[in-house]
Coordinates of C-alpha atoms and ligand atoms in Angstrom, one line a residue:
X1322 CA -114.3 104.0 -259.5
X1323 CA -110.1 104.5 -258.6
X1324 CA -108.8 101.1 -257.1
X1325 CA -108.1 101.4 -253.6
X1326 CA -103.8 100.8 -252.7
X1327 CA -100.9 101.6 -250.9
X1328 CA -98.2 102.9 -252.5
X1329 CA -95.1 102.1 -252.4
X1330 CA -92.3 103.2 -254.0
X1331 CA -88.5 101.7 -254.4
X1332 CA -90.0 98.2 -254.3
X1333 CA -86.9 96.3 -255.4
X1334 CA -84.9 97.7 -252.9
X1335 CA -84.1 96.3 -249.4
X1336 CA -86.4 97.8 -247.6
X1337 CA -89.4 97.6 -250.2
X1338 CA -88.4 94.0 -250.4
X1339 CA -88.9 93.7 -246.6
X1340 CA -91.9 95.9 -246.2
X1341 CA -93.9 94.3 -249.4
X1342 CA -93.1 91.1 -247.7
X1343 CA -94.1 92.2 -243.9
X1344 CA -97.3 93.7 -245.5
X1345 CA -98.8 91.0 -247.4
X1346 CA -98.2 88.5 -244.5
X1347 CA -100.8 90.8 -242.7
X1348 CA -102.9 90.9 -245.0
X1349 CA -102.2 93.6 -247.3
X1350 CA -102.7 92.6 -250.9
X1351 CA -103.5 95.7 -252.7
X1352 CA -100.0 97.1 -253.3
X1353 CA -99.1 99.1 -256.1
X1354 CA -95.4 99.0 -256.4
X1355 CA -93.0 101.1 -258.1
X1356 CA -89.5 100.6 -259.0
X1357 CA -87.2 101.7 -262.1
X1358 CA -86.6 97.4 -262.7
X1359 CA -89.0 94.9 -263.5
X1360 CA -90.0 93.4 -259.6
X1361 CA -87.7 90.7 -258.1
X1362 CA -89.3 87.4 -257.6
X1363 CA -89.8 87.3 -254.3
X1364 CA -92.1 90.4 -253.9
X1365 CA -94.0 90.3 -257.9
X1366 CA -96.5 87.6 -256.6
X1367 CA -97.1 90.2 -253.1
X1368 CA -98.2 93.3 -255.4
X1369 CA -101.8 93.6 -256.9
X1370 CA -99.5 95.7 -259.7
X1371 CA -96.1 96.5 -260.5
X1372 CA -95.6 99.7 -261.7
X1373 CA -92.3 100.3 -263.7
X1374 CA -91.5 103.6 -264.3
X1375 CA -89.7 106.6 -262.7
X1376 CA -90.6 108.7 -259.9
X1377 CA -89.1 111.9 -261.5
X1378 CA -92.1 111.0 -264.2
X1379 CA -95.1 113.3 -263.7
X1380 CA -97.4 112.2 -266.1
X1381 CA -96.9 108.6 -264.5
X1382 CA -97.9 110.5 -261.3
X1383 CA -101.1 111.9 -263.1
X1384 CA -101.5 108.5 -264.2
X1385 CA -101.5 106.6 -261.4
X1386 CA -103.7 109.6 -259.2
X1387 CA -106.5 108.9 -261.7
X1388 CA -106.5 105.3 -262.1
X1389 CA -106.1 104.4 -257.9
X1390 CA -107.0 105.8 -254.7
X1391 CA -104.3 105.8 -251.9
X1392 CA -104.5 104.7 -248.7
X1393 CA -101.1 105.1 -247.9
X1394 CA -97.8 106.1 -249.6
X1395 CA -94.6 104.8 -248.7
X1396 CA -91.9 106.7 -250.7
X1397 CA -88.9 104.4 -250.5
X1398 CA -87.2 105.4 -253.7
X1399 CA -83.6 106.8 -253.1
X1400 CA -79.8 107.0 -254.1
X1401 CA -77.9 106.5 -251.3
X1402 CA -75.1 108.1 -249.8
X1403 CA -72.1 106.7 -251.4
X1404 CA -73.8 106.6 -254.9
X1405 CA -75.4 110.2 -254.2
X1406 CA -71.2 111.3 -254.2
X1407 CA -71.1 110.2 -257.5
X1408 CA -73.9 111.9 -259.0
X1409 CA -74.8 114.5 -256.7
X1410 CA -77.3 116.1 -259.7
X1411 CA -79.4 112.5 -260.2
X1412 CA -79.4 112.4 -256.3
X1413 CA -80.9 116.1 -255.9
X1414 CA -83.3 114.8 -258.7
X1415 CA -84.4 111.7 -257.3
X1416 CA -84.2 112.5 -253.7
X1417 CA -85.3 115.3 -253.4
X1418 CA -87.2 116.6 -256.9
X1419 CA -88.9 112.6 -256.5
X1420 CA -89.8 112.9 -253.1
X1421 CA -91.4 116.4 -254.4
X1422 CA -93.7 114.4 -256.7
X1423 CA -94.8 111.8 -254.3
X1424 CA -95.7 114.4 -251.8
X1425 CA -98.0 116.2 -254.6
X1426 CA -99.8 113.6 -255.4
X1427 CA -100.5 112.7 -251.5
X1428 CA -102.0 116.1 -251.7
X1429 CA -104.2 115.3 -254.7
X1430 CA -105.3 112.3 -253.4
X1431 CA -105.9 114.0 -249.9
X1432 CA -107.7 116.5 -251.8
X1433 CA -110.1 114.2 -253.5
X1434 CA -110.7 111.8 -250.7
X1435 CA -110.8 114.5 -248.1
X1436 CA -108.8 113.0 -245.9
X1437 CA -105.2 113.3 -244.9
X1438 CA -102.8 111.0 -246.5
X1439 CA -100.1 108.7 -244.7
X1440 CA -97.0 109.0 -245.9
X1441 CA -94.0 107.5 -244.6
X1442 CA -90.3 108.5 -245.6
X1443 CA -87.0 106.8 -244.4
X1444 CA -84.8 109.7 -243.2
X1445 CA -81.2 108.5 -242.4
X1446 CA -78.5 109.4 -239.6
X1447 CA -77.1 111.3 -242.6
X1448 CA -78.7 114.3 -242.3
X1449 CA -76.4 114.8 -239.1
X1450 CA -72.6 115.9 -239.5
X1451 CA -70.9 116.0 -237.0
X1452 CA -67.7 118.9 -237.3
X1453 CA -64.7 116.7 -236.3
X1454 CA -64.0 113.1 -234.0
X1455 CA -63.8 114.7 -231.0
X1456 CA -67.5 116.3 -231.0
X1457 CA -68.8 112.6 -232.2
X1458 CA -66.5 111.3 -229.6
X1459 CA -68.1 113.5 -226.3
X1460 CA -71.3 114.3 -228.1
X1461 CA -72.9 110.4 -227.4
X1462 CA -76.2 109.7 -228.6
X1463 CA -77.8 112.7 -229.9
X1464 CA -81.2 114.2 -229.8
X1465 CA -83.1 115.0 -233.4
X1466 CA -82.3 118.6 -232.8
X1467 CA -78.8 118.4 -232.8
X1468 CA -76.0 118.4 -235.5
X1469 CA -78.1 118.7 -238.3
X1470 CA -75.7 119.8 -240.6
X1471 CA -75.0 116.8 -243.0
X1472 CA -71.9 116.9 -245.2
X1473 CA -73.3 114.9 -247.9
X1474 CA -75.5 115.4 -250.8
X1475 CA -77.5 112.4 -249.2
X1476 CA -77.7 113.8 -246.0
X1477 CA -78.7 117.1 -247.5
X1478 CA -81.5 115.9 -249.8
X1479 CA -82.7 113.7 -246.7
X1480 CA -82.9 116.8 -244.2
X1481 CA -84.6 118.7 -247.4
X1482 CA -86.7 116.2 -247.9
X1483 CA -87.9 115.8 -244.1
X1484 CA -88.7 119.8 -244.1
X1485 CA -90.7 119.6 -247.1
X1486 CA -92.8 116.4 -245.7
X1487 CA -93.8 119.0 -242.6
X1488 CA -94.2 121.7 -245.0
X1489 CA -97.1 119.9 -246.8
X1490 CA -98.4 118.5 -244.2
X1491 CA -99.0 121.9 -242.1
X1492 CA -98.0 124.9 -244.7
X1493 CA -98.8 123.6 -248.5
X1494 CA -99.8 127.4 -250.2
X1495 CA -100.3 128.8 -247.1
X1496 CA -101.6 131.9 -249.1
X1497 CA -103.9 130.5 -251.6
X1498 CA -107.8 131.1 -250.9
X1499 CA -108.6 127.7 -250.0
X1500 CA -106.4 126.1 -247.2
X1501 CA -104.3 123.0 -249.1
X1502 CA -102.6 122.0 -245.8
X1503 CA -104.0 118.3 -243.4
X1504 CA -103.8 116.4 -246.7
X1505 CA -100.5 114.6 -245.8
X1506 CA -100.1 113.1 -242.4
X1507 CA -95.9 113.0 -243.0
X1508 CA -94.1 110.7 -240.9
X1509 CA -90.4 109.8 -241.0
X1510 CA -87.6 107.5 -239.5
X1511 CA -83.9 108.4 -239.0
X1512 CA -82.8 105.1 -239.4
X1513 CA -78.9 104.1 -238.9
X1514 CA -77.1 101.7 -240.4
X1515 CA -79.4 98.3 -241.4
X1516 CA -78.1 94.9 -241.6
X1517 CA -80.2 92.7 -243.7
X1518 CA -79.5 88.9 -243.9
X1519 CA -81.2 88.7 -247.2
X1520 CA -79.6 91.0 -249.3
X1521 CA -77.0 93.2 -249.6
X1522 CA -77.2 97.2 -250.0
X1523 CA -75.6 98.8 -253.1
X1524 CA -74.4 102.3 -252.7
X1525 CA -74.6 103.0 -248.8
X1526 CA -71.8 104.1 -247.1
X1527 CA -73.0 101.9 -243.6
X1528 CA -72.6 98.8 -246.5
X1529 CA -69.0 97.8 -244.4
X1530 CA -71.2 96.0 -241.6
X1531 CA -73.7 94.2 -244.1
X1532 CA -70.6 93.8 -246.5
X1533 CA -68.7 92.1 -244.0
X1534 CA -71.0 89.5 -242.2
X1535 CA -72.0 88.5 -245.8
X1536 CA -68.7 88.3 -247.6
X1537 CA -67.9 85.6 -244.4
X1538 CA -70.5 83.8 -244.9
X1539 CA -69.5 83.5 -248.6
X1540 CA -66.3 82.5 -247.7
X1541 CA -64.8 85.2 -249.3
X1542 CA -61.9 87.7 -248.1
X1543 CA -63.1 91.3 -247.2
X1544 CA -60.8 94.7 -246.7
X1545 CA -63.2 96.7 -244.5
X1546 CA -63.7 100.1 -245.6
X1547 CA -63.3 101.9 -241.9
X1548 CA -61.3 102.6 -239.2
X1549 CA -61.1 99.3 -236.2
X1550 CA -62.7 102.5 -233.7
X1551 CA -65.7 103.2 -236.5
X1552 CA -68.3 103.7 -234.2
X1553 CA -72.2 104.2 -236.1
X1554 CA -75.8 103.1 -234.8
X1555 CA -77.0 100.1 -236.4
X1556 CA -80.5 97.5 -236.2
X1557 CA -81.6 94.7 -238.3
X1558 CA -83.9 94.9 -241.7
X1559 CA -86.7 93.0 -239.0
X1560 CA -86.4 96.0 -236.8
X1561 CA -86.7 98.6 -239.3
X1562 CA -89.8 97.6 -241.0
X1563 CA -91.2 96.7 -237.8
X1564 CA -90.8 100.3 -236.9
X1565 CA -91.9 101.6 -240.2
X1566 CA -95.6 99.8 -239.5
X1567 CA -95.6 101.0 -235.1
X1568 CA -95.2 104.6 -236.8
X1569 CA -97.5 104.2 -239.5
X1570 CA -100.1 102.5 -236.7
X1571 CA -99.4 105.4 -234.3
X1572 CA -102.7 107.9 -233.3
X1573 CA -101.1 110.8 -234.9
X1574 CA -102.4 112.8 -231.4
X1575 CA -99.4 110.7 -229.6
X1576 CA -96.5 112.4 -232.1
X1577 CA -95.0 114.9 -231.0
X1578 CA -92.4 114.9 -234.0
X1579 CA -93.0 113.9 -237.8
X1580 CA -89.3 112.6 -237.4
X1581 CA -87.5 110.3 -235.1
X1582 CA -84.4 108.6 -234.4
X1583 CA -84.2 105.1 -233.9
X1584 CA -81.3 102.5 -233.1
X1585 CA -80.5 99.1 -231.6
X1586 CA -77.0 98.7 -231.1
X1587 CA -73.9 101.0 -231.6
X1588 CA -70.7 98.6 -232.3
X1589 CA -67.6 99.9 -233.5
X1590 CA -66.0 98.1 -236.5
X1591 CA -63.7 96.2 -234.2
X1592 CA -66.6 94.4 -232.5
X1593 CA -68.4 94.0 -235.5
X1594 CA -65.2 92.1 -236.9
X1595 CA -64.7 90.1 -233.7
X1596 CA -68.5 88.7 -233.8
X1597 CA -68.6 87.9 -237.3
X1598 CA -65.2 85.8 -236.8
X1599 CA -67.2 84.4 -233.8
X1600 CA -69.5 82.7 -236.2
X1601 CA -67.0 82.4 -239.2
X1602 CA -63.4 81.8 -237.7
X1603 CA -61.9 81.1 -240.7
X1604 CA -63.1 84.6 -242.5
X1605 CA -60.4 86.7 -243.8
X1606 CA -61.3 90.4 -242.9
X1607 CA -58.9 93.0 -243.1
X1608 CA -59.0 96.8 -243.3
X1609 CA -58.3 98.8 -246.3
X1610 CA -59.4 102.6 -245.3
X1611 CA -60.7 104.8 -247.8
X1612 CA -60.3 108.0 -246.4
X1613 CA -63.2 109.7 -248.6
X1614 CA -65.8 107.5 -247.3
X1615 CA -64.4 107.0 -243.7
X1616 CA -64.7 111.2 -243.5
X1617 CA -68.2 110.5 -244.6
X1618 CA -68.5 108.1 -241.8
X1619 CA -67.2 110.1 -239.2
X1620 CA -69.4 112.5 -239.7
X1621 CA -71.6 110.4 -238.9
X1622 CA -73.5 109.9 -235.1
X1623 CA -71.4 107.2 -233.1
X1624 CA -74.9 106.8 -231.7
X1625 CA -78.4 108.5 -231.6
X1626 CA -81.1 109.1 -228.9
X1627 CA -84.2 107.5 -229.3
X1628 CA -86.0 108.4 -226.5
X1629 CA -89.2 110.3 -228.3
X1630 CA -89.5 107.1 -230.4
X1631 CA -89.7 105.1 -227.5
X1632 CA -92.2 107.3 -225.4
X1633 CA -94.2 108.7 -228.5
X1634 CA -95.5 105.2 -230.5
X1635 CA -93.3 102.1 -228.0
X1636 CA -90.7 101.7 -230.2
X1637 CA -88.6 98.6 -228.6
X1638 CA -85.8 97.0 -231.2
X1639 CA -86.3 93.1 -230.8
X1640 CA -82.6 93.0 -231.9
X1641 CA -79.5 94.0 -229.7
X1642 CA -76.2 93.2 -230.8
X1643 CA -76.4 89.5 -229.7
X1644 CA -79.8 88.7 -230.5
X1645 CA -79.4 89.9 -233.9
X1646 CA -76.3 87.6 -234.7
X1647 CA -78.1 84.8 -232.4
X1648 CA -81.9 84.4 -233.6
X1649 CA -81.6 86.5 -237.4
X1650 CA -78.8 87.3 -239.1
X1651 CA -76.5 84.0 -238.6
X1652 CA -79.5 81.4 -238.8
X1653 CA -80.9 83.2 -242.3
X1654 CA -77.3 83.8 -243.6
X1655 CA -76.3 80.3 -243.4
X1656 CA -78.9 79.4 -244.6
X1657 CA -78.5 81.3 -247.8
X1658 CA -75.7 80.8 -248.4
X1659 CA -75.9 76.9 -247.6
X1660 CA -73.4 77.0 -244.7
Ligands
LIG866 N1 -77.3 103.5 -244.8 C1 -77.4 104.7 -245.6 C2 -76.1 104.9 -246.4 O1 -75.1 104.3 -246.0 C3 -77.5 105.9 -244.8 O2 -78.9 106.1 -244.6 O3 -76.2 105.5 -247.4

């Protein structure tokens, strides 16, 4: 008999880190968890199994569909946008040929069980791009069916990636003899910007906020990547894999979308200066612009409309601006960082 798991792959990442974390303190224990790196402390005691090894790999993927049965995949793995400039062809790979892989083996397994799969994949407000300041200035928070013409190779693999979620979950070989599609029950956040107190992101392009609140709380200087009027939708790591687990709880007869937007607050850099220094008066934060990555930025939603999360599965931030400075990310910082 196949061992019965979730999936999850990316696991050393921020958000894998959170949701192996969130999972196992309710009770989930049978995690298989994949990442490129041996697992980081804090989650290798939360997994039944670490898996290290490459999502690009298929015979890992044949593997892993004969020795387990899944209950859920969460595909977390992902360059992000900054790094995805760099190596736009290891991006496309991973983002998109990865993705690709994890999707046919939900399909096997949905096959075999003869159920439909859950599979959850973090979209980003990268897959909008927005054509110059003014339209992000009068366009306010936008729907999921606006803009959706990223300028990145991120945003591009995302928006790729989202299509071909739907695509197996309703179309997979529409044409062949027996019907392959309801084997995947794809479901996918937009998520903004996320601000963990934990750790740090490595290659986002959103990284000025987290960068910022944590180099203060280091005590170290920080040149801020963006404009002072920046403006980009952000929420807390809390928020986000408490939204990852409402979606994946949802009765799939309440979605009327297999991707939404989500948000919690919208500062501009300016703001997000002035309440770090709140907590940190004597942090040095000034602003060194890189043009390539503010253009990237800009490009970007000042803010995004949540409403179908809200209505569809009750999404509700616990987090606004204040509350996430107040009750999560100053208490936890400080504390790490033994302030
Ligand atoms: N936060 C991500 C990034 O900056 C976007 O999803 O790449």
């Amino acid at each position: 008999m196949r061992k019965k798991v979730i999936l999850i792959t990316g696991a050393n990442g921020e958000m894998g880190r959170g949701l192996i974390a969130d999972l196992y303190r309710n009770g989930t224990s049978s995690i298989i968890a994949m990442d490129l790196q041996t697992l980081d402390a804090s989650i290798s005691n939360k997994v039944m199994e670490p898996i290290i090894g490459n999502v690009l790999d298929k015979s890992l993927m044949e593997q892993i569909n004969g020795e387990y049965e899944i209950s859920a995949i969460y595909h977390l793995a992902a360059l992000l946008s900054t790094r995805a400039e760099f190596s736009p062809q290891s991006a496309h790979d991973v983002n998109v040929g990865g993705t690709l892989n994890l999707l046919t083996l939900a399909v096997e397994q949905g096959r075999s069980q003869g159920k439909a799969i859950p599979f959850f994949f973090p979209s980003s407000i990268a897959v909008y791009g927005l054509p110059d300041l003014e339209t992000k200035k009068t366009a306010g928070a936008i729907t999921e069916a606006q803009f959706c013409t990223p300028e990145t190779m991120y945003g591009c693999n995302k928006i790729y990636a989202e299509l071909l979620g739907a695509y197996f979950e309703k179309n997979y070989q529409r044409l062949a003899a027996q019907n392959l599609s309801g084997f995947v029950d794809f479901r996918s956040i937009r998520f903004p910007g996320i601000i963990s107190a934990m750790t740090i992101p490595t290659g986002g392009t959103s990284d000025f906020a987290p960068e910022m609140l944590h180099s203060a709380a280091k005590g170290e200087n920080y040149n801020c990547f963006v404009r002072d009027d920046t403006q980009i939708p952000f929420m807390t790591m809390p928020d986000a894999i408490d939204a990852i687990s409402h979606l994946m709880r949802a009765n799939k007869e309440n979605l009327t979308q297999s991707v939404y937007n989500i948000r919690a607050f919208a500062p501009t850099a300016t703001e997000l200066r002035e309440k770090t220094l709140s907590f940190f008066p004597d942090a040095i934060i000034g602003t060194e612009i890189s043009e390539k990555r503010q253009a990237i930025v800009d490009s970007w939603p000042a803010d995004c409309d949540d409403s179908s999360a809200k209505t569809d599965w009750n999404w509700n931030p616990k987090h606004d601006f204040e509350k996430a400075f107040n009750t999560y990310l100053i208490p936890n910082i400080t504390a790490i960082y033994n302030v």
